[in-house]
Coordinates of C-alpha atoms in Angstrom, one line a residue:
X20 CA 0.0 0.0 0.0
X21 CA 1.3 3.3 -0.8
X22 CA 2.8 5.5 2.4
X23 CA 2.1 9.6 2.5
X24 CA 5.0 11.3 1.5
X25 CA 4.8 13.3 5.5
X26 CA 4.6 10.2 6.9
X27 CA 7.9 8.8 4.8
X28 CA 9.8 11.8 6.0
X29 CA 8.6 11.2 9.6
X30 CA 10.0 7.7 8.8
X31 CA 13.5 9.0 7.6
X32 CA 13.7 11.7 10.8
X33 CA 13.8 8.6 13.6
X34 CA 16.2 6.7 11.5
X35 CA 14.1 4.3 9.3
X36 CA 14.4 4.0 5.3
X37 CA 13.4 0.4 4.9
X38 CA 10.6 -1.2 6.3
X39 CA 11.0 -5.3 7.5
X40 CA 8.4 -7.6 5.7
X41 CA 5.0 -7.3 6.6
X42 CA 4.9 -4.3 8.6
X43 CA 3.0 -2.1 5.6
X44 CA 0.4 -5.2 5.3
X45 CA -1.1 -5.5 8.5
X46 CA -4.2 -2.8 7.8
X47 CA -6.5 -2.2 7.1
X48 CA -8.9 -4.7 6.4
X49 CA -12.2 -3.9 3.3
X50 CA -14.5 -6.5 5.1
X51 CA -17.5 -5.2 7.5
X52 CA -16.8 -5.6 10.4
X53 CA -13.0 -5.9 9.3
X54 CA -11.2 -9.2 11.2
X55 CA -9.3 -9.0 13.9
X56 CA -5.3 -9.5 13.7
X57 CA -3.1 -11.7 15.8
X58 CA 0.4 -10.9 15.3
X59 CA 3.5 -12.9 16.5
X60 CA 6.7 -11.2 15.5
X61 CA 10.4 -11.5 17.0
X62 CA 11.4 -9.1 19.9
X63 CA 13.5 -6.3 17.8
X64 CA 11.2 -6.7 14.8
X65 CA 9.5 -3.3 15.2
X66 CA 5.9 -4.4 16.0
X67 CA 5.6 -0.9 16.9
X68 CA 5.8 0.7 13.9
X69 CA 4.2 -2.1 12.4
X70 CA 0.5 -0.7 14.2
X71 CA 1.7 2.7 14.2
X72 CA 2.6 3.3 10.5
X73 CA -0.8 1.9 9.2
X74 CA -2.7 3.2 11.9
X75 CA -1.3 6.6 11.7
X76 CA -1.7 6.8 7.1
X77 CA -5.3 5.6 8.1
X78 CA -6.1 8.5 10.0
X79 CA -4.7 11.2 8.3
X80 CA -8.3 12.1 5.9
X81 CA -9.7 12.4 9.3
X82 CA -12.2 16.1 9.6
X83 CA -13.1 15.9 12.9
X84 CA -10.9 15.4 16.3
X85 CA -11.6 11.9 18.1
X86 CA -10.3 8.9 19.9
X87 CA -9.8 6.7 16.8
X88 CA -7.2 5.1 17.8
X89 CA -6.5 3.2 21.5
X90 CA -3.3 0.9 22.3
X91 CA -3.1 -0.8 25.8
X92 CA 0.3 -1.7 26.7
X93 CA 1.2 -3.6 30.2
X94 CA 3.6 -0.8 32.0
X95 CA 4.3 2.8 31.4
X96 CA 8.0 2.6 30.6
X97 CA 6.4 0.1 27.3
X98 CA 3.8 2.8 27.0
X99 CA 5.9 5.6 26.7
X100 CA 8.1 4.0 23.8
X101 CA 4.7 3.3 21.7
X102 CA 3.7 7.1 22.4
X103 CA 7.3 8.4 21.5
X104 CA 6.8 6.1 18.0
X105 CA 3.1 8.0 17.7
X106 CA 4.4 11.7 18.1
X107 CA 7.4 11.2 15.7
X108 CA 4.8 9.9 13.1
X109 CA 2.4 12.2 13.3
X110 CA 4.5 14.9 13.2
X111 CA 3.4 17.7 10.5
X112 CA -0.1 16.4 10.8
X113 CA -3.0 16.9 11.8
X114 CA -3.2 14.2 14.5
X115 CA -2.5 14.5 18.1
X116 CA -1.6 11.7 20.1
X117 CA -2.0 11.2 24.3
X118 CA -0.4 9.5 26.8
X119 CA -2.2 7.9 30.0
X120 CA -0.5 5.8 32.5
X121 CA -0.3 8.0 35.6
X122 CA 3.3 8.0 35.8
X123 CA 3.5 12.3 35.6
X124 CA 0.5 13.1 38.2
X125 CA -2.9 12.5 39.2
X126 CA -6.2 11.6 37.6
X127 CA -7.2 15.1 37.6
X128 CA -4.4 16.5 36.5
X129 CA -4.9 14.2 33.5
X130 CA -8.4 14.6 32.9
X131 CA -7.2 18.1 32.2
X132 CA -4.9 17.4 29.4
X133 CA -7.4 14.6 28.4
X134 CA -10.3 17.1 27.6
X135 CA -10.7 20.3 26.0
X136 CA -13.8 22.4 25.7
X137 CA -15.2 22.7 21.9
X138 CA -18.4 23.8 20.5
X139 CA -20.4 20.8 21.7
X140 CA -18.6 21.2 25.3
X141 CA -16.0 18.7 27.2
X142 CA -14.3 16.4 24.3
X143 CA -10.8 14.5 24.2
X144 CA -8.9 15.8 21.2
X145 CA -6.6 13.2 20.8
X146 CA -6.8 11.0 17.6
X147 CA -4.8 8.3 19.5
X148 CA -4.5 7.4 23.2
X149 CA -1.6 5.5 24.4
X150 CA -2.6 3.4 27.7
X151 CA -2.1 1.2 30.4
X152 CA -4.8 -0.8 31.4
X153 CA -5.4 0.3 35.4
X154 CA -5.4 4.1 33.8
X155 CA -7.1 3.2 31.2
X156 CA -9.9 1.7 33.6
X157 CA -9.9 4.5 35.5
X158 CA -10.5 7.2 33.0
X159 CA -13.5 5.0 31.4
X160 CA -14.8 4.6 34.6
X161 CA -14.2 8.5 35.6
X162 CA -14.1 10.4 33.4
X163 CA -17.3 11.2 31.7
X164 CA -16.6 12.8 28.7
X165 CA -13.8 10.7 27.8
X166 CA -15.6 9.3 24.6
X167 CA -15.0 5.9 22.2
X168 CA -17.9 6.7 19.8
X169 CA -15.4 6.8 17.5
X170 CA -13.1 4.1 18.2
X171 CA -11.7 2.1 14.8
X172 CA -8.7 0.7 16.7
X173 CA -7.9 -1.0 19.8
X174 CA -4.2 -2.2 19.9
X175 CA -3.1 -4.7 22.5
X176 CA 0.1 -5.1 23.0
X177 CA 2.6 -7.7 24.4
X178 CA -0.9 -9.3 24.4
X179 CA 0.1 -12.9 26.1
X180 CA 0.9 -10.7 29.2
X181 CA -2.3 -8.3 28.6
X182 CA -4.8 -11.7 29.1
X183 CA -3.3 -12.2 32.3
X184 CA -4.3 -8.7 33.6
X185 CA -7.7 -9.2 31.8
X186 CA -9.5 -9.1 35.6
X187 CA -9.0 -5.6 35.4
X188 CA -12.0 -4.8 33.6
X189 CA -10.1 -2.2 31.5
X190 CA -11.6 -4.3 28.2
X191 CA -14.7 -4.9 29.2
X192 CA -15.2 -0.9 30.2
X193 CA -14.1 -0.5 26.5
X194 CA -16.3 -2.9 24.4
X195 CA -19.2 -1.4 26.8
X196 CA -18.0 2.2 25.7
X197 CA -18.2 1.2 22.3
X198 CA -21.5 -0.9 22.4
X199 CA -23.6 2.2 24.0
X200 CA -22.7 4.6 21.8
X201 CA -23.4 2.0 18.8
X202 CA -26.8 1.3 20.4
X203 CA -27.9 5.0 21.1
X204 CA -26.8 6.1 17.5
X205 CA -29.6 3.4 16.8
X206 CA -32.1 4.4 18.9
X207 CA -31.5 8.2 17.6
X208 CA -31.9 7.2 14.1
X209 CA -34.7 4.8 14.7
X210 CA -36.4 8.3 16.2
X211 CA -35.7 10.2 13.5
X212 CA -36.7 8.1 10.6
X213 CA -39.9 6.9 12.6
X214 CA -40.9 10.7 12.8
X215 CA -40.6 11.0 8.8
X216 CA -42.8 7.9 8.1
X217 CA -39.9 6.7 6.4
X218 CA -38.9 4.0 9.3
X219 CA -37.4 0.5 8.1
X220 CA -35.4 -1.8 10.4
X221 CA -33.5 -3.2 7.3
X222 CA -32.7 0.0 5.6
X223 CA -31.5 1.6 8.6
X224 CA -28.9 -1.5 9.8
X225 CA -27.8 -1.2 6.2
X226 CA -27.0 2.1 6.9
X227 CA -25.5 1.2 9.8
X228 CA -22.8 -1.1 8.3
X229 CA -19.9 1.5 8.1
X230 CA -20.8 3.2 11.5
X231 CA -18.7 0.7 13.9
X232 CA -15.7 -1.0 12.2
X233 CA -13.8 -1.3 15.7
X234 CA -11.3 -3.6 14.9
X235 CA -8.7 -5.8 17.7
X236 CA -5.1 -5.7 16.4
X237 CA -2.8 -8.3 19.2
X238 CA 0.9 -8.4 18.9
X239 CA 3.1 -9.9 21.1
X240 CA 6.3 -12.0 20.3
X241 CA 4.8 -15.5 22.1
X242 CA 1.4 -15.1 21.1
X243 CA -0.4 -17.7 22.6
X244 CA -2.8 -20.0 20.9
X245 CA -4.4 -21.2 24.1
X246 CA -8.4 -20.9 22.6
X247 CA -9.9 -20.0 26.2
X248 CA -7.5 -17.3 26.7
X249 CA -8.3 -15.5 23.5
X250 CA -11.4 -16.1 24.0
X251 CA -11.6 -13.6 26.6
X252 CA -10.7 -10.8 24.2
X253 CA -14.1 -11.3 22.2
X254 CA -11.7 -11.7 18.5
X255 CA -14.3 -11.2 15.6
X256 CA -12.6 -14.0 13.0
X257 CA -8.9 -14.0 14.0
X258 CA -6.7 -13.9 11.4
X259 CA -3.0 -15.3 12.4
X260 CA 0.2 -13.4 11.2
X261 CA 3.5 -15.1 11.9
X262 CA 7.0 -13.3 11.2
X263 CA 9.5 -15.6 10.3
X264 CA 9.7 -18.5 8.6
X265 CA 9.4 -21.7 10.5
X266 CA 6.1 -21.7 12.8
X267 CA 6.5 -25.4 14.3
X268 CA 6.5 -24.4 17.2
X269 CA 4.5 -21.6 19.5
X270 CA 7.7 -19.0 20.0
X271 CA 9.3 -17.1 17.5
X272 CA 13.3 -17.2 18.3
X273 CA 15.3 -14.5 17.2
X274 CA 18.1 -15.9 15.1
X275 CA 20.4 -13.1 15.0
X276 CA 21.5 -13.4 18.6
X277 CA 24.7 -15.6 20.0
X278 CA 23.2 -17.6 23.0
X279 CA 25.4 -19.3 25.6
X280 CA 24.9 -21.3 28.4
X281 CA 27.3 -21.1 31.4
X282 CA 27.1 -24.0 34.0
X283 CA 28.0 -22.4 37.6
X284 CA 27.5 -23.2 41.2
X285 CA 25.1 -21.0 43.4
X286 CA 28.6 -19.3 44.9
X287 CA 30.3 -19.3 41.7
X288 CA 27.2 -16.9 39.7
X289 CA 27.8 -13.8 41.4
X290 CA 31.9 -13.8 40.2
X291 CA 30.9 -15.0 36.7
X292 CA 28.5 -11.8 36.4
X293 CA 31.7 -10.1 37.4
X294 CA 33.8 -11.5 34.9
X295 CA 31.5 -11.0 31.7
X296 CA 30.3 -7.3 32.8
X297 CA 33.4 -5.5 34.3
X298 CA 34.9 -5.4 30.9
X299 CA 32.1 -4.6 28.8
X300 CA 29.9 -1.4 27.8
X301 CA 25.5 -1.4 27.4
X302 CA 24.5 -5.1 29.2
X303 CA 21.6 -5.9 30.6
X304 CA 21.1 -8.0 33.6
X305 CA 18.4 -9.9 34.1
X306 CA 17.7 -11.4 37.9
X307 CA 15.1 -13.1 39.5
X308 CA 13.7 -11.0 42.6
X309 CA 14.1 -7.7 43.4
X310 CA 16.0 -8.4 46.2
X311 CA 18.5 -10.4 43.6
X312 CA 18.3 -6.9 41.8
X313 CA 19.3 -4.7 44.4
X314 CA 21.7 -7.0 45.7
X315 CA 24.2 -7.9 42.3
X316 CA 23.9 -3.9 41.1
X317 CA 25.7 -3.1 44.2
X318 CA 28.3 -5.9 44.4
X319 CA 29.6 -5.2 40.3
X320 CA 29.0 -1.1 41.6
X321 CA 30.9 -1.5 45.1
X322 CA 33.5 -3.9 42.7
X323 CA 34.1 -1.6 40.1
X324 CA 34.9 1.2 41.9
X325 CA 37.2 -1.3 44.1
X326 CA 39.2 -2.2 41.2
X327 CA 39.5 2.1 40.2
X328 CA 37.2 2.1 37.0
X329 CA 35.9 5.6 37.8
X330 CA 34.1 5.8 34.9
X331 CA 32.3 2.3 35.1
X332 CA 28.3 2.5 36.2
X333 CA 25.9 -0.3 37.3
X334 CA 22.4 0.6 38.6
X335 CA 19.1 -1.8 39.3
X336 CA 16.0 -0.9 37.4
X337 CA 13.2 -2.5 39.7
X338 CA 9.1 -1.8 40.4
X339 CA 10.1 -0.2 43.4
X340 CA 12.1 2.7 42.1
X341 CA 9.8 5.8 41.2
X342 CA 8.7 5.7 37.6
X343 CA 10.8 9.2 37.5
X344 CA 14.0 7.8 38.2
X345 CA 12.9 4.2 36.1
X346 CA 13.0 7.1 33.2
X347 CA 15.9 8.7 34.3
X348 CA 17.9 5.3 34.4
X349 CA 16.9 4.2 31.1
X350 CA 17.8 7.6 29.4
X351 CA 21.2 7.4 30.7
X352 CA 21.7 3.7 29.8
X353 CA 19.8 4.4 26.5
X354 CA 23.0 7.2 26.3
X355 CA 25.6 5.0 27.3
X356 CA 26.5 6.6 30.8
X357 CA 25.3 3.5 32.6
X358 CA 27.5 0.4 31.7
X359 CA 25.0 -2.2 33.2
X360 CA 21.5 -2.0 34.4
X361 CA 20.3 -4.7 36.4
X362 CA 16.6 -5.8 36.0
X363 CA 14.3 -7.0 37.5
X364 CA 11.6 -9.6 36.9
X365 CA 8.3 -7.0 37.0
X366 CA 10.3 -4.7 34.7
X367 CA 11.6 -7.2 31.9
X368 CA 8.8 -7.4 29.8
X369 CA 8.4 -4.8 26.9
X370 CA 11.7 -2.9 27.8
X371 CA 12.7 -1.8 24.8
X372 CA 16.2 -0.5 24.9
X373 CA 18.3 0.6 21.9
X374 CA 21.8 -0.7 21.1
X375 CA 21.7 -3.4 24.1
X376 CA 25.1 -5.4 23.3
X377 CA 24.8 -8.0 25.5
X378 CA 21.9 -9.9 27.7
X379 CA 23.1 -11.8 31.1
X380 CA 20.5 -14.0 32.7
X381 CA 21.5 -14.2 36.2
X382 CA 18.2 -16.6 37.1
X383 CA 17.4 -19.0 34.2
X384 CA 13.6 -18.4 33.3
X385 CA 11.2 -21.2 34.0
X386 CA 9.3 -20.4 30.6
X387 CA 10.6 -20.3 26.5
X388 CA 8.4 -17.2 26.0
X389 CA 9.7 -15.6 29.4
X390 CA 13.6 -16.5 27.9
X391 CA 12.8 -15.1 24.3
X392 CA 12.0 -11.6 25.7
X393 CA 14.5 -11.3 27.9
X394 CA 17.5 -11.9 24.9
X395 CA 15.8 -10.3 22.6
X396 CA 16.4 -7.5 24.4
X397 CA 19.3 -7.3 22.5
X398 CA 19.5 -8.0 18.8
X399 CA 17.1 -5.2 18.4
X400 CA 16.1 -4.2 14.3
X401 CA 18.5 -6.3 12.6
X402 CA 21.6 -5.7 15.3
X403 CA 23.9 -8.5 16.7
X404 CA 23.9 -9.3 20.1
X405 CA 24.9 -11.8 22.8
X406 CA 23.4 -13.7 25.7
X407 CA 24.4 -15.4 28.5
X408 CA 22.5 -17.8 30.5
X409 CA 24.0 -18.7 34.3
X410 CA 22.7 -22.2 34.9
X411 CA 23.1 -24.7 38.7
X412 CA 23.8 -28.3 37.6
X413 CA 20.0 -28.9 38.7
X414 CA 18.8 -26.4 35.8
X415 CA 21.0 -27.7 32.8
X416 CA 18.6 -30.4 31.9
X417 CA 15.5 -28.4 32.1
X418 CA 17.7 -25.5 30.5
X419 CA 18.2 -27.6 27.6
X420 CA 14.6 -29.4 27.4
X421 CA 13.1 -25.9 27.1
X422 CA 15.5 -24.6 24.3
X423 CA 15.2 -28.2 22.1
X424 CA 11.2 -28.0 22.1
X425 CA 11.4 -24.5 21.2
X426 CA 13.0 -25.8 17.8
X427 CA 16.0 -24.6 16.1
X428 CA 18.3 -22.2 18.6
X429 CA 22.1 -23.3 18.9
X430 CA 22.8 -22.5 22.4
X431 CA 26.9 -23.1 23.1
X432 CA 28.1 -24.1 25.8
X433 CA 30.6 -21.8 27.2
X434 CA 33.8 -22.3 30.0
X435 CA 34.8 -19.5 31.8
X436 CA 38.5 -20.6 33.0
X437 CA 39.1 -21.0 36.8
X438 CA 41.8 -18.6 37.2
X439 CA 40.1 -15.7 35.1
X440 CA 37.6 -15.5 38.3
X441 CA 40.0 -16.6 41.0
X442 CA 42.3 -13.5 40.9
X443 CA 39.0 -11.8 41.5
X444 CA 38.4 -13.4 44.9
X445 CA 40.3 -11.0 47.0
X446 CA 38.3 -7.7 45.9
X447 CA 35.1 -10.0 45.9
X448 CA 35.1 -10.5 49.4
X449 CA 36.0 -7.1 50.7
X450 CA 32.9 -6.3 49.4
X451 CA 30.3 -8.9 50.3
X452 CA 30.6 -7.3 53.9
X453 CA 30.1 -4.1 52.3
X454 CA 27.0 -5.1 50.2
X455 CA 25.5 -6.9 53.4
X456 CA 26.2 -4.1 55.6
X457 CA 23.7 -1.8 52.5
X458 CA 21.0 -4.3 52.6
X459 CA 20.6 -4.2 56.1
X460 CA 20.4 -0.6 56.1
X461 CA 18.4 -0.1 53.1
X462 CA 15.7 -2.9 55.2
X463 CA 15.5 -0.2 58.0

């Protein structure tokens, strides 16, 4: 389909010339009502652009302001990547994009920037509305002139992990949004038309066939195709799009990523993390509890600056921390001041972080869909990149089970030599005491 010439530009500014297969395909749909899309792409594919770019040359004929457009993504730091895509594309347009997750104040204080006053009073202005569910819930809930009488397009994102939050209601609020103002549009025109003499049931749903075309677009790279669950999400004829080639099994693995599995004692993890880190720039670190988190960022930290590498920084990147200082650690990783960010479980899903060289897995994940996004963290758009899986001699045969039903992924198996970690014992514990010594005043 052919691209507005604004909308290449917009394309060019952030970086992108070529597009990967598929993404210009996915909309928009001629049938009434159009099918919903399943989508299950590789992590680093750019499933963002692959909603936004149609989504966005869709809306551009628009006349009138409205919420055409809504995309429901599980955390705010996932949220404000999609909405950072939005604004770059619909830059020299018409369109104005939002963003509600309740990370920058309160529901007031949003409702505000939600809402302007026009000639028919309170309406939101935003052609697109970028979401998190809880927020999302909220404002349907709250705020009353927050309107989907519009709505063409609900996008929902990382969707495997979206159908486990389904108990929020936030769905349900919407489809109930939608379904009023399709039933008093109805009721208005069966007034109307009952008033000229003119009434006819079948002319008027007739007429009624272009008024709703809502249409469900879910993307997520380990889509599941568990019937009950996407049941839940009310799909009107699912229509299944797979991104690379081989689709014998449920995951799609990246293949442009070097995976390695290192096997390790429980005591021996913490000085392997410290041999593949201290000497490296942009790695992320995944680990297992927040605790784990807190814990190894402040041993490689305490370490580093033991060994004199004044320049070297390793910070955690956990729930806990406010979502001000989440952003502020991700812009200076993103700008290469922090050498390694340690994550945590809660905050692994969706990160999507540019020029990520390398991928450590501290805890081996329990789940093939949980260990494809976590290393495809790096290998993002095409790139290279490397990951490192720290297994116990009770976790190599699971390990291994996991990756071979998963199909084809080469995972090597790599030896890090005794005496490359044992000069580093000395340093190692002058610091444990230190680290300990934190915790316990961090638990105060």
């Amino acid at each position: 389909p052919n691209i507005d010439q604004v909308l290449i530009q917009n394309l060019k500014d952030i970086g992108i010339t070529q597009l990967f297969p598929g993404k210009p395909l996915l909309l928009l749909d001629q049938l009434f009502p159009p099918r919903d899309l399943c989508v299950s792409a590789p992590t680093g594919s750019g499933k963002t652009i692959a909603f936004a770019l149609p989504i966005v040359q869709a809306l551009l004929q628009r006349v009138v302001p409205a919420t055409r457009a809504l995309v429901v993504s599980p955390t705010r730091e996932l949220s404000a990547q999609i909405y950072k895509v939005f604004v770059s594309l619909c830059r020299n347009t018409q369109l104005k994009c939002i963003l509600i997750t309740a990370a920058k104040g309160s529901l007031l204080q949003e409702q505000r920037a939600l809402l302007n006053f026009g000639k028919t009073g309170l309406a939101c202005p935003a052609d697109i509305v970028v979401a998190t569910p809880g927020r999302l819930a909220d404002h349907l809930s709250q705020t009353s002139a927050f309107s989907l009488d519009k709505l063409r397009f609900l996008v929902i994102d990382e969707a495997d992990r979206m159908m486990e939050q389904i108990h929020q209601r936030w769905l349900t609020l919407v489809e109930q949004k939608v379904r009023c103002s399709y039933i008093n549009h109805i009721c208005l025109q069966c007034h109307q038309e009952s008033n000229t003499g003119k009434f006819s049931l079948i002319m008027l749903l007739f007429k009624q066939r272009n008024l709703i075309q809502l249409q469900k677009l879910l993307f997520s790279a380990t889509l599941s195709a568990d019937p009950e669950k996407l049941q839940q999400l009310n799909l009107f004829q699912p229509r299944l799009i797979v991104f690379i080639s081989t689709y014998k099994k449920k995951t799609v693995l990246p293949h442009n990523i070097k995976q390695y599995m290192i096997h390790c004692t429980a005591g021996e993890k913490p000085l392997i993390t410290l041999n593949l880190v201290l000497n490296k720039t942009r790695v992320l670190c995944f680990a297992g509890s927040i605790e784990t988190t807190r814990k190894l960022s402040m041993l490689i930290q305490m370490y580093a600056d033991k060994e004199g590498k004044k320049e070297f920084i390793c910070t955690e990147f956990a729930s806990h921390l406010p979502s001000s200082k989440r952003g502020k650690v991700l812009k200076d990783f993103i700008s290469g001041k922090i050498n390694v960010l340690v994550c945590s479980d809660s905050m692994a899903r969706g990160l999507d972080v540019p020029c990520v060289e390398h991928v450590i897995l501290y805890d081996v994940p329990p789940l093939i869909k949980t260990y494809i996004h976590r290393i495809g963290r790096t290998a993002r758009a095409g790139a290279t990149g490397t990951a490192y899986t720290l297994l116990r001699k009770q976790e190599i045969f699971h390990f291994k089970k996991m990756i071979a039903d998963a199909g084809k992924c080469k995972v090597k198996t790599m030896k890090i030599p005794k005496e490359s970690t044992q000069k580093m014992v000395s340093i190692y514990e002058q610091v444990l005491p230190m680290v300990a010594e934190k915790m316990k005043t961090l638990k105060r």
